[in-house]
Amino acid sequence: LESYLTSQSTWCRRTRAVTEFCRVAYFSAEFGLTECLSIFAGGLGILAGDHLKSASDLGIPLVGMGLLYQQGYFHQYLNEAGWQQESYEDNDFYNLPLSIERGADGNPLTVSVQFDDHTVYAQIWRVDVGRVPLYLLDANIPQNSKPEDRDITDQLYGGDLEMRLKQEILLGVGGYRALEALGLKPEVFHMNEGHSAFLSLERARRLMETMQLSVAEARELASSSLVFTGHTPVMAGHDYFPPALIERYLGRYAASLGLSLQDFLALGRQNPNDAGESFCMTILALRMAAYSNGVSRLHGEVSRRMWRGLWPGVPLDEIPIDHITNGVHFRSWISNEMNQLFDRYLGPDWREEPGDAMLWRRVETIPAEELWRTHERRRERLVAFARRRLLEQCQQRGASQAEIQAASEALDPDILTIGFARRFAAYKRATLLLRDPDRLARILNNPNMPVQ
């Protein structure tokens, strides 16, 4: 670890692709780093966590900014009837890989944000993700006299619309102020989904203050440093807030930008002149950022169709939403067996140079039989894991002895297994399995190549 952290031969240093002064701030509502740090729910957080890990490996001067949730995301369990239930467990921050950021006086660093008619405070925690620091805001501190203010960072995606708005103001506005309190001056601000889009307005407001710019000038200058990545291909998956809620919590903030409430609301509306339209965080991010992208080629196409109303008269293929296909932090996901196989045939450099195309051509030298044996061992481990978890579930809900016995024999480790993980959401298109029933029947009923 010490050798890794002090290495002077990172990709970034060798290629001089990014100077150490061009720091990037990466804002996200969730980060999936490790199981014990319960500040993530799903793919968005996993991507954010893998971004930090990959940036660390490459030596990119990046910092993360998010929220530290007291209870995180809920834990799932099944009741006696087999129905999914949720439970929330408090995180003990002092027994997690976290440390409080402190000022020169030794006291915890805090930031403040105006909410409605009062001020809310948050302290800053730090997680070291290799070479990359992740800063997390925590509102559960004595300076907040109101219980509802201390609850802002209780749960990830918990509560109602009002709680969601308060969390997103703290993430965007508070997160930008936290970077200033830490003495960091990023050149680029990356919004991972629309949750942190208010940082774009805080960026413009601070430019107005420090450089004596008009709101139009500050917005133009801020835009050049803002990047937005959208993830959700359905309208229902984006954050929308009623105008009255925006007025209540951000009316004074709009005035500090020199904007009327209507001009402020227009930034988050597809039709700026529709007084009844809700305020959309994704639209705010798309309007403010100089560069926006989807997370796959197809998602880029879907996003251009979804948001074409923001660029009336512009041909679909010229709408300024690009795409960058999602990747993963390879070393976080590879199994021990595949790790050993790659070491034998690719050499140790595959860990340090995952982007070297020449190196990956050595994969062709792996004998098919050895690759297949490795795959079979992984499938056996998967089945053993599934059986163990199913057995625990049966015991927890008081299942019969027959059910417990069946659980210990569930799944066959020697045949093809098709499964569906996590949420059965419509946009994941699970119904494609049923598009051609005859083909599905042939696959499932082939006695020579059985499927479960």
mmCIF file of C-alpha atoms in Angstrom, residues 88-356:
data_model
loop_
_atom_site.group_PDB
_atom_site.id
_atom_site.type_symbol
_atom_site.label_atom_id
_atom_site.label_comp_id
_atom_site.label_asym_id
_atom_site.label_seq_id
_atom_site.Cartn_x
_atom_site.Cartn_y
_atom_site.Cartn_z
ATOM 1 C CA TYR A 88 -32.342 0.595 9.005
ATOM 2 C CA GLU A 89 -29.247 0.303 11.189
ATOM 3 C CA ASP A 90 -27.278 3.259 12.562
ATOM 4 C CA ASN A 91 -23.688 3.565 11.353
ATOM 5 C CA ASP A 92 -21.032 4.141 14.006
ATOM 6 C CA PHE A 93 -18.803 6.581 12.128
ATOM 7 C CA TYR A 94 -16.000 6.257 14.680
ATOM 8 C CA ASN A 95 -15.606 2.552 13.909
ATOM 9 C CA LEU A 96 -15.564 3.031 10.138
ATOM 10 C CA PRO A 97 -12.700 4.042 7.790
ATOM 11 C CA LEU A 98 -13.535 7.748 8.259
ATOM 12 C CA SER A 99 -11.821 10.729 9.822
ATOM 13 C CA ILE A 100 -13.152 14.196 10.680
ATOM 14 C CA GLU A 101 -11.569 17.111 8.849
ATOM 15 C CA ARG A 102 -10.374 19.739 11.323
ATOM 16 C CA GLY A 103 -9.351 23.375 11.004
ATOM 17 C CA ALA A 104 -6.176 25.049 12.245
ATOM 18 C CA ASP A 105 -7.807 25.430 15.684
ATOM 19 C CA GLY A 106 -8.370 21.677 15.946
ATOM 20 C CA ASN A 107 -12.156 21.958 15.750
ATOM 21 C CA PRO A 108 -14.160 20.033 13.122
ATOM 22 C CA LEU A 109 -14.547 21.913 9.834
ATOM 23 C CA THR A 110 -18.166 22.858 9.167
ATOM 24 C CA VAL A 111 -20.133 24.504 6.381
ATOM 25 C CA SER A 112 -23.466 26.299 6.536
ATOM 26 C CA VAL A 113 -26.392 26.546 4.127
ATOM 27 C CA GLN A 114 -29.493 28.736 4.402
ATOM 28 C CA PHE A 115 -32.691 26.658 4.578
ATOM 29 C CA ASP A 116 -36.008 28.472 4.495
ATOM 30 C CA ASP A 117 -35.728 30.893 7.450
ATOM 31 C CA HIS A 118 -32.727 29.423 9.274
ATOM 32 C CA THR A 119 -29.191 28.077 8.803
ATOM 33 C CA VAL A 120 -28.206 24.406 8.657
ATOM 34 C CA TYR A 121 -24.680 23.241 9.478
ATOM 35 C CA ALA A 122 -22.733 20.133 8.430
ATOM 36 C CA GLN A 123 -19.326 18.806 9.412
ATOM 37 C CA ILE A 124 -16.901 17.253 6.928
ATOM 38 C CA TRP A 125 -15.627 13.662 7.078
ATOM 39 C CA ARG A 126 -12.930 12.173 4.871
ATOM 40 C CA VAL A 127 -12.465 8.726 3.351
ATOM 41 C CA ASP A 128 -9.148 7.902 1.696
ATOM 42 C CA VAL A 129 -9.812 5.914 -1.489
ATOM 43 C CA GLY A 130 -6.213 5.125 -2.305
ATOM 44 C CA ARG A 131 -4.723 8.402 -3.525
ATOM 45 C CA VAL A 132 -8.164 10.036 -3.854
ATOM 46 C CA PRO A 133 -9.921 11.756 -0.921
ATOM 47 C CA LEU A 134 -13.713 11.525 -0.632
ATOM 48 C CA TYR A 135 -15.354 14.212 1.520
ATOM 49 C CA LEU A 136 -18.754 13.555 3.090
ATOM 50 C CA LEU A 137 -21.121 16.029 4.786
ATOM 51 C CA ASP A 138 -22.843 15.095 8.056
ATOM 52 C CA ALA A 139 -25.720 17.239 9.390
ATOM 53 C CA ASN A 140 -26.273 15.200 12.582
ATOM 54 C CA ILE A 141 -24.328 17.625 14.801
ATOM 55 C CA PRO A 142 -25.230 19.741 17.895
ATOM 56 C CA GLN A 143 -25.059 23.041 15.959
ATOM 57 C CA ASN A 144 -28.373 22.063 14.333
ATOM 58 C CA SER A 145 -30.922 22.678 17.076
ATOM 59 C CA LYS A 146 -33.880 21.334 15.085
ATOM 60 C CA PRO A 147 -34.214 17.519 14.944
ATOM 61 C CA GLU A 148 -35.444 17.728 11.344
ATOM 62 C CA ASP A 149 -32.173 19.423 10.363
ATOM 63 C CA ARG A 150 -30.095 16.699 12.022
ATOM 64 C CA ASP A 151 -32.202 14.145 10.114
ATOM 65 C CA ILE A 152 -31.203 15.521 6.681
ATOM 66 C CA THR A 153 -28.334 13.043 6.385
ATOM 67 C CA ASP A 154 -30.176 10.132 8.020
ATOM 68 C CA GLN A 155 -31.065 7.986 5.026
ATOM 69 C CA LEU A 156 -30.070 7.633 1.385
ATOM 70 C CA TYR A 157 -33.201 8.157 -0.750
ATOM 71 C CA GLY A 158 -35.363 8.166 2.374
ATOM 72 C CA GLY A 159 -38.131 10.596 3.310
ATOM 73 C CA ASP A 160 -40.397 12.727 1.144
ATOM 74 C CA LEU A 161 -39.823 15.314 -1.598
ATOM 75 C CA GLU A 162 -39.028 18.015 0.934
ATOM 76 C CA MET A 163 -36.308 15.872 2.522
ATOM 77 C CA ARG A 164 -34.907 15.043 -0.929
ATOM 78 C CA LEU A 165 -34.707 18.760 -1.783
ATOM 79 C CA LYS A 166 -32.926 19.555 1.486
ATOM 80 C CA GLN A 167 -30.409 16.768 0.861
ATOM 81 C CA GLU A 168 -29.716 18.016 -2.665
ATOM 82 C CA ILE A 169 -29.236 21.624 -1.521
ATOM 83 C CA LEU A 170 -26.778 20.404 1.119
ATOM 84 C CA LEU A 171 -24.949 18.212 -1.409
ATOM 85 C CA GLY A 172 -24.680 20.852 -4.160
ATOM 86 C CA VAL A 173 -24.373 24.157 -2.310
ATOM 87 C CA GLY A 174 -22.879 22.749 0.900
ATOM 88 C CA GLY A 175 -20.508 20.494 -1.030
ATOM 89 C CA TYR A 176 -19.145 23.434 -3.045
ATOM 90 C CA ARG A 177 -18.632 25.421 0.150
ATOM 91 C CA ALA A 178 -16.919 22.429 1.775
ATOM 92 C CA LEU A 179 -14.307 22.392 -0.978
ATOM 93 C CA GLU A 180 -13.631 26.077 -0.331
ATOM 94 C CA ALA A 181 -13.388 25.446 3.429
ATOM 95 C CA LEU A 182 -10.826 22.718 2.703
ATOM 96 C CA GLY A 183 -8.782 25.120 0.588
ATOM 97 C CA LEU A 184 -9.398 23.149 -2.615
ATOM 98 C CA LYS A 185 -9.916 24.947 -5.918
ATOM 99 C CA PRO A 186 -11.020 22.437 -8.588
ATOM 100 C CA GLU A 187 -10.917 23.394 -12.240
ATOM 101 C CA VAL A 188 -13.700 20.960 -13.171
ATOM 102 C CA PHE A 189 -16.907 20.015 -11.325
ATOM 103 C CA HIS A 190 -18.523 16.729 -12.375
ATOM 104 C CA MET A 191 -22.187 16.133 -11.465
ATOM 105 C CA ASN A 192 -22.961 12.411 -11.350
ATOM 106 C CA GLU A 193 -26.745 12.472 -12.024
ATOM 107 C CA GLY A 194 -28.869 15.531 -11.216
ATOM 108 C CA HIS A 195 -28.814 15.269 -7.419
ATOM 109 C CA SER A 196 -25.892 17.699 -7.081
ATOM 110 C CA ALA A 197 -26.982 20.179 -9.778
ATOM 111 C CA PHE A 198 -27.307 23.078 -7.310
ATOM 112 C CA LEU A 199 -23.502 23.187 -7.208
ATOM 113 C CA SER A 200 -23.656 24.779 -10.675
ATOM 114 C CA LEU A 201 -25.571 27.735 -9.244
ATOM 115 C CA GLU A 202 -23.250 28.055 -6.253
ATOM 116 C CA ARG A 203 -20.316 28.036 -8.671
ATOM 117 C CA ALA A 204 -21.885 30.932 -10.592
ATOM 118 C CA ARG A 205 -22.787 32.813 -7.390
ATOM 119 C CA ARG A 206 -19.223 32.604 -6.068
ATOM 120 C CA LEU A 207 -17.820 33.801 -9.401
ATOM 121 C CA MET A 208 -20.174 36.787 -9.190
ATOM 122 C CA GLU A 209 -18.860 37.582 -5.693
ATOM 123 C CA THR A 210 -15.158 37.074 -6.313
ATOM 124 C CA MET A 211 -14.891 38.506 -9.844
ATOM 125 C CA GLN A 212 -17.693 41.105 -9.784
ATOM 126 C CA LEU A 213 -19.499 39.512 -12.715
ATOM 127 C CA SER A 214 -23.107 39.778 -13.812
ATOM 128 C CA VAL A 215 -25.241 36.641 -13.455
ATOM 129 C CA ALA A 216 -25.088 36.091 -17.232
ATOM 130 C CA GLU A 217 -21.294 36.398 -17.261
ATOM 131 C CA ALA A 218 -20.904 34.167 -14.211
ATOM 132 C CA ARG A 219 -23.203 31.533 -15.685
ATOM 133 C CA GLU A 220 -21.187 31.501 -18.909
ATOM 134 C CA LEU A 221 -17.894 31.192 -17.042
ATOM 135 C CA ALA A 222 -19.238 28.546 -14.633
ATOM 136 C CA SER A 223 -20.570 26.472 -17.524
ATOM 137 C CA SER A 224 -17.084 25.926 -18.939
ATOM 138 C CA SER A 225 -16.058 24.076 -15.758
ATOM 139 C CA LEU A 226 -19.186 21.921 -15.374
ATOM 140 C CA VAL A 227 -19.666 18.332 -16.578
ATOM 141 C CA PHE A 228 -22.919 16.375 -16.202
ATOM 142 C CA THR A 229 -23.474 12.623 -16.471
ATOM 143 C CA GLY A 230 -27.076 11.410 -16.617
ATOM 144 C CA HIS A 231 -28.002 7.784 -15.961
ATOM 145 C CA THR A 232 -31.775 7.384 -16.090
ATOM 146 C CA PRO A 233 -33.506 6.599 -19.418
ATOM 147 C CA VAL A 234 -37.091 7.184 -18.170
ATOM 148 C CA MET A 235 -38.663 10.503 -17.170
ATOM 149 C CA ALA A 236 -40.036 9.105 -13.896
ATOM 150 C CA GLY A 237 -36.511 8.456 -12.646
ATOM 151 C CA HIS A 238 -35.526 12.135 -12.476
ATOM 152 C CA ASP A 239 -36.033 14.539 -9.555
ATOM 153 C CA TYR A 240 -38.909 17.033 -9.919
ATOM 154 C CA PHE A 241 -39.868 19.586 -7.250
ATOM 155 C CA PRO A 242 -43.056 21.716 -7.069
ATOM 156 C CA PRO A 243 -42.493 25.467 -7.591
ATOM 157 C CA ALA A 244 -43.832 26.273 -4.104
ATOM 158 C CA LEU A 245 -41.204 24.036 -2.494
ATOM 159 C CA ILE A 246 -38.437 25.660 -4.530
ATOM 160 C CA GLU A 247 -39.701 29.121 -3.524
ATOM 161 C CA ARG A 248 -39.771 28.152 0.149
ATOM 162 C CA TYR A 249 -36.224 26.772 0.287
ATOM 163 C CA LEU A 250 -34.462 28.691 -2.487
ATOM 164 C CA GLY A 251 -36.320 32.000 -2.808
ATOM 165 C CA ARG A 252 -33.610 33.900 -0.924
ATOM 166 C CA TYR A 253 -30.900 32.007 -2.779
ATOM 167 C CA ALA A 254 -32.391 33.085 -6.116
ATOM 168 C CA ALA A 255 -32.255 36.699 -4.926
ATOM 169 C CA SER A 256 -28.555 36.289 -4.037
ATOM 170 C CA LEU A 257 -27.989 35.360 -7.687
ATOM 171 C CA GLY A 258 -29.841 38.461 -8.827
ATOM 172 C CA LEU A 259 -32.647 36.305 -10.274
ATOM 173 C CA SER A 260 -36.390 36.616 -9.862
ATOM 174 C CA LEU A 261 -38.115 33.450 -8.695
ATOM 175 C CA GLN A 262 -39.533 32.911 -12.194
ATOM 176 C CA ASP A 263 -36.113 33.236 -13.815
ATOM 177 C CA PHE A 264 -34.706 30.823 -11.243
ATOM 178 C CA LEU A 265 -37.483 28.267 -11.872
ATOM 179 C CA ALA A 266 -36.978 28.629 -15.646
ATOM 180 C CA LEU A 267 -33.511 27.097 -15.266
ATOM 181 C CA GLY A 268 -35.131 23.793 -14.280
ATOM 182 C CA ARG A 269 -38.078 23.789 -16.695
ATOM 183 C CA GLN A 270 -38.315 22.400 -20.201
ATOM 184 C CA ASN A 271 -40.722 25.234 -21.026
ATOM 185 C CA PRO A 272 -39.389 28.304 -19.157
ATOM 186 C CA ASN A 273 -42.724 30.097 -19.564
ATOM 187 C CA ASP A 274 -44.904 27.331 -18.050
ATOM 188 C CA ALA A 275 -45.635 28.549 -14.513
ATOM 189 C CA GLY A 276 -47.149 25.195 -13.575
ATOM 190 C CA GLU A 277 -44.178 23.044 -14.618
ATOM 191 C CA SER A 278 -42.131 21.448 -11.843
ATOM 192 C CA PHE A 279 -38.445 22.178 -11.347
ATOM 193 C CA CYS A 280 -36.261 19.332 -12.695
ATOM 194 C CA MET A 281 -32.722 18.815 -11.431
ATOM 195 C CA THR A 282 -31.624 17.096 -14.642
ATOM 196 C CA ILE A 283 -32.803 20.032 -16.728
ATOM 197 C CA LEU A 284 -30.881 22.421 -14.440
ATOM 198 C CA ALA A 285 -27.730 20.345 -14.925
ATOM 199 C CA LEU A 286 -28.194 20.139 -18.711
ATOM 200 C CA ARG A 287 -28.740 23.912 -18.957
ATOM 201 C CA MET A 288 -25.726 24.765 -16.817
ATOM 202 C CA ALA A 289 -23.060 22.257 -17.919
ATOM 203 C CA ALA A 290 -20.920 22.836 -21.002
ATOM 204 C CA TYR A 291 -20.576 19.067 -21.463
ATOM 205 C CA SER A 292 -23.206 16.372 -20.833
ATOM 206 C CA ASN A 293 -23.174 12.649 -21.499
ATOM 207 C CA GLY A 294 -25.132 9.440 -21.169
ATOM 208 C CA VAL A 295 -23.568 6.191 -19.976
ATOM 209 C CA SER A 296 -23.689 4.089 -23.166
ATOM 210 C CA ARG A 297 -24.113 4.705 -26.884
ATOM 211 C CA LEU A 298 -27.777 3.664 -26.738
ATOM 212 C CA HIS A 299 -28.406 5.729 -23.608
ATOM 213 C CA GLY A 300 -26.902 8.753 -25.365
ATOM 214 C CA GLU A 301 -29.448 8.308 -28.177
ATOM 215 C CA VAL A 302 -32.311 7.870 -25.688
ATOM 216 C CA SER A 303 -31.202 10.955 -23.737
ATOM 217 C CA ARG A 304 -31.088 13.114 -26.876
ATOM 218 C CA ARG A 305 -34.676 12.084 -27.653
ATOM 219 C CA MET A 306 -35.822 12.605 -24.050
ATOM 220 C CA TRP A 307 -34.444 16.131 -23.719
ATOM 221 C CA ARG A 308 -34.755 17.417 -27.291
ATOM 222 C CA GLY A 309 -37.305 19.980 -26.044
ATOM 223 C CA LEU A 310 -34.457 21.919 -24.406
ATOM 224 C CA TRP A 311 -32.964 22.583 -27.849
ATOM 225 C CA PRO A 312 -35.978 23.362 -30.082
ATOM 226 C CA GLY A 313 -35.155 23.309 -33.766
ATOM 227 C CA VAL A 314 -31.820 21.495 -33.304
ATOM 228 C CA PRO A 315 -31.504 18.226 -35.295
ATOM 229 C CA LEU A 316 -31.605 15.175 -33.028
ATOM 230 C CA ASP A 317 -28.047 14.063 -33.773
ATOM 231 C CA GLU A 318 -26.726 17.563 -32.985
ATOM 232 C CA ILE A 319 -28.276 17.831 -29.518
ATOM 233 C CA PRO A 320 -25.264 18.325 -27.211
ATOM 234 C CA ILE A 321 -25.533 15.137 -25.151
ATOM 235 C CA ASP A 322 -22.627 12.787 -25.813
ATOM 236 C CA HIS A 323 -22.040 9.294 -24.418
ATOM 237 C CA ILE A 324 -19.240 7.539 -22.521
ATOM 238 C CA THR A 325 -19.824 3.851 -21.879
ATOM 239 C CA ASN A 326 -19.719 2.828 -18.213
ATOM 240 C CA GLY A 327 -16.680 0.905 -17.062
ATOM 241 C CA VAL A 328 -15.713 -0.809 -13.820
ATOM 242 C CA HIS A 329 -12.685 -0.780 -11.552
ATOM 243 C CA PHE A 330 -11.384 -4.129 -12.705
ATOM 244 C CA ARG A 331 -9.487 -5.115 -9.564
ATOM 245 C CA SER A 332 -12.575 -4.572 -7.390
ATOM 246 C CA TRP A 333 -14.600 -7.112 -9.350
ATOM 247 C CA ILE A 334 -12.242 -9.857 -10.500
ATOM 248 C CA SER A 335 -12.364 -13.186 -8.623
ATOM 249 C CA ASN A 336 -9.333 -14.795 -6.982
ATOM 250 C CA GLU A 337 -9.384 -17.582 -9.579
ATOM 251 C CA MET A 338 -9.372 -15.202 -12.562
ATOM 252 C CA ASN A 339 -6.762 -13.077 -10.806
ATOM 253 C CA GLN A 340 -4.427 -16.084 -10.634
ATOM 254 C CA LEU A 341 -5.163 -17.035 -14.244
ATOM 255 C CA PHE A 342 -4.277 -13.538 -15.480
ATOM 256 C CA ASP A 343 -1.097 -13.514 -13.404
ATOM 257 C CA ARG A 344 0.033 -16.717 -15.115
ATOM 258 C CA TYR A 345 -0.668 -15.663 -18.688
ATOM 259 C CA LEU A 346 -0.644 -11.834 -18.689
ATOM 260 C CA GLY A 347 1.955 -11.156 -16.019
ATOM 261 C CA PRO A 348 1.505 -8.678 -13.131
ATOM 262 C CA ASP A 349 1.319 -5.614 -15.410
ATOM 263 C CA TRP A 350 -2.386 -6.161 -16.092
ATOM 264 C CA ARG A 351 -3.088 -4.656 -12.658
ATOM 265 C CA GLU A 352 -1.025 -1.518 -13.218
ATOM 266 C CA GLU A 353 -1.802 -1.000 -16.924
ATOM 267 C CA PRO A 354 -5.454 -2.020 -17.389
ATOM 268 C CA GLY A 355 -5.754 0.244 -20.448
ATOM 269 C CA ASP A 356 -2.892 -1.386 -22.380
#
